[in-house]
Short mmCIF file of C-alpha atoms in Angstrom, two decimals:
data_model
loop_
_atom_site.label_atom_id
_atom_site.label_comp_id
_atom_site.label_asym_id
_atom_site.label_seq_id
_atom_site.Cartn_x
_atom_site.Cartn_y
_atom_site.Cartn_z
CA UNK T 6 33.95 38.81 68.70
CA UNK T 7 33.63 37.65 64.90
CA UNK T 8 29.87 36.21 65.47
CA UNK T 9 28.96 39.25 67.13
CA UNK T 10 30.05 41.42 64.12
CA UNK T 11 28.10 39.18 61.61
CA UNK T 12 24.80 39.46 63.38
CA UNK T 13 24.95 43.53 63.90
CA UNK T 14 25.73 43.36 59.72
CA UNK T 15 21.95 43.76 57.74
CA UNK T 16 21.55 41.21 55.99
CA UNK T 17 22.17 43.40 52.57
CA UNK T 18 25.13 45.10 54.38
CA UNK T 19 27.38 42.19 53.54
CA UNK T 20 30.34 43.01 51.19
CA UNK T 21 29.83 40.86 47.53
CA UNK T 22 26.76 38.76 48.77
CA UNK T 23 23.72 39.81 46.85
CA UNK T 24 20.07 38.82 47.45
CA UNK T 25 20.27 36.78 44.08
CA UNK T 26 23.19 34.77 45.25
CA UNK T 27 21.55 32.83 48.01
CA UNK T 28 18.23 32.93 46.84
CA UNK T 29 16.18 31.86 43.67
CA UNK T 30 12.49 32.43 42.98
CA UNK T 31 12.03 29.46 40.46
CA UNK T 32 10.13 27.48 42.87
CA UNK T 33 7.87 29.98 44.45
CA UNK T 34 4.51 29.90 43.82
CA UNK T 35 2.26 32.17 41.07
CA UNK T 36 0.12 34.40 42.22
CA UNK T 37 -3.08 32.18 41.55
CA UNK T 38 -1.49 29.41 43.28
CA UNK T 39 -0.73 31.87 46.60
CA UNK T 40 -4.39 33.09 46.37
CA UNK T 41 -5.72 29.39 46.49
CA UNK T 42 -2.96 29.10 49.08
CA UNK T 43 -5.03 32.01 51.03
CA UNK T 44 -8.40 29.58 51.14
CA UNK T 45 -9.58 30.82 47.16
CA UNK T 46 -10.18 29.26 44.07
CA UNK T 47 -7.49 31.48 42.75
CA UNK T 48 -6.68 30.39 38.89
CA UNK T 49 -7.50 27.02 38.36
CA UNK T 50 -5.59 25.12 35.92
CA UNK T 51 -2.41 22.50 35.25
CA UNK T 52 -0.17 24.50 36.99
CA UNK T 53 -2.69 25.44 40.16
CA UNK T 54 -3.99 22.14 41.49
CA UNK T 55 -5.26 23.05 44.46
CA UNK T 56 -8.76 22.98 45.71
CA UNK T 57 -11.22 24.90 48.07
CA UNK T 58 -14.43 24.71 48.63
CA UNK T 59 -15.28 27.82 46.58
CA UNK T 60 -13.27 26.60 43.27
CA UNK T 61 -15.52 26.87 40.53
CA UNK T 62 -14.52 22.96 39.79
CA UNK T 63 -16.79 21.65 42.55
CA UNK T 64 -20.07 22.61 41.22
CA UNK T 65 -22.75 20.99 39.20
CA UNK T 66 -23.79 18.75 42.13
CA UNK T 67 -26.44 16.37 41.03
CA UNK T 68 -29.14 13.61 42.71
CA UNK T 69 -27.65 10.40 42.13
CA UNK T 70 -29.86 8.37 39.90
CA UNK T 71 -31.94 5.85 41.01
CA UNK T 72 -30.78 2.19 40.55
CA UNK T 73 -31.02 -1.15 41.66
CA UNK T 74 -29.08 -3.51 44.17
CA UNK T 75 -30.29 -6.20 43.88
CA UNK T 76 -28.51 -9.70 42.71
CA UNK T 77 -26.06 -11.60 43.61
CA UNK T 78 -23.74 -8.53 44.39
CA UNK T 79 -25.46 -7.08 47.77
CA UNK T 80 -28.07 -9.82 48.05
CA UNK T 81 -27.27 -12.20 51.04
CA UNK T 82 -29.15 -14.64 49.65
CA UNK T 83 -27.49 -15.79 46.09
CA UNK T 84 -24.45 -16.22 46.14
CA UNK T 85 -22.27 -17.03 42.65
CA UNK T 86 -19.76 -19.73 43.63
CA UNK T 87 -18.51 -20.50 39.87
CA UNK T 88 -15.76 -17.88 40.80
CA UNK T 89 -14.71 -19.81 44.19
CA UNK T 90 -11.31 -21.04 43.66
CA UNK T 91 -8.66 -22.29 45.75
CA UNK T 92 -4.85 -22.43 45.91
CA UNK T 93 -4.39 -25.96 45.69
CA UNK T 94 -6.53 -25.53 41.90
CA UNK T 95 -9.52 -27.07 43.04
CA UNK T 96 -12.91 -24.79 42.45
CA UNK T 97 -16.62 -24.61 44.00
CA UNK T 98 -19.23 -24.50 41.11
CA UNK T 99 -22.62 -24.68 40.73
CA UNK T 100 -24.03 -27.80 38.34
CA UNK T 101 -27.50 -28.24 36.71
CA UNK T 102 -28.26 -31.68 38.10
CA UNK T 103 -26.14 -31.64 41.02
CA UNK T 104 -26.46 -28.28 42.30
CA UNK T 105 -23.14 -27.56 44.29
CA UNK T 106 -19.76 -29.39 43.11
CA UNK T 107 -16.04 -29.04 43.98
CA UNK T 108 -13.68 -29.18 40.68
CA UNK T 109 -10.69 -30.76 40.86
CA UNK T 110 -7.48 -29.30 38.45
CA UNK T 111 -8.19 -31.94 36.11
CA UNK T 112 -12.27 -31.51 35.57
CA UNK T 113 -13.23 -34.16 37.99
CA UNK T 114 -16.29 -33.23 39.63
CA UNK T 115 -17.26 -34.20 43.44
CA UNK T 116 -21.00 -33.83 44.59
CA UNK T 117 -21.62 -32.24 47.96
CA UNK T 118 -23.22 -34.18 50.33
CA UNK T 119 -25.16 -33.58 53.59
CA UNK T 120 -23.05 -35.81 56.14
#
């Protein structure tokens, strides 16, 4: 049968049908990019992005320097609530004489107090 034929044919064996004609090698990859491909560095650069771990971009490894977290960021105990706004336009602030006030969208402030 006709299917039969095709399949016995070599794949170059077939009349008028070149490799070129079904295949193009603009996309494959360059030889630096196949060696990084293979678990190296290969050629690093714009047109190789990829990474291992022996890619000479990965070195200079360095001791973090020593700093200080302390504050309002990581410390449980201050908090800043001048940032603390709501939806509805009203804001938690902190005032000299009254300590803790909600701000209404106008400026109206409302002292918090123990109930």
């Amino acid at each position: 049968d006709a299917l039969a034929s095709l399949t016995e044919k070599a794949h170059g064996s077939l009349t008028g049908v070149g490799e070129t004609d079904h295949h193009s090698n603009v996309n494959d990859p360059a030889a630096g990019e196949k060696s990084a491909l293979g678990g190296t560095s290969g050629t690093p650069g714009a047109a190789n992005k990829f990474v291992t771990d022996a890619d000479p971009r990965n070195t200079n490894a360095r001791t973090p320097a020593a700093h200080d977290h302390a504050g309002e960021t990581l410390n449980p105990d201050v908090v800043n609530v001048g940032d603390l706004g709501f939806k509805n336009g009203f804001r938690l602030t902190e005032d000299e004489k009254y300590g803790v006030v909600m701000v209404s969208p106008s400026g109206r402030k409302f002292r918090m107090v123990k109930c």
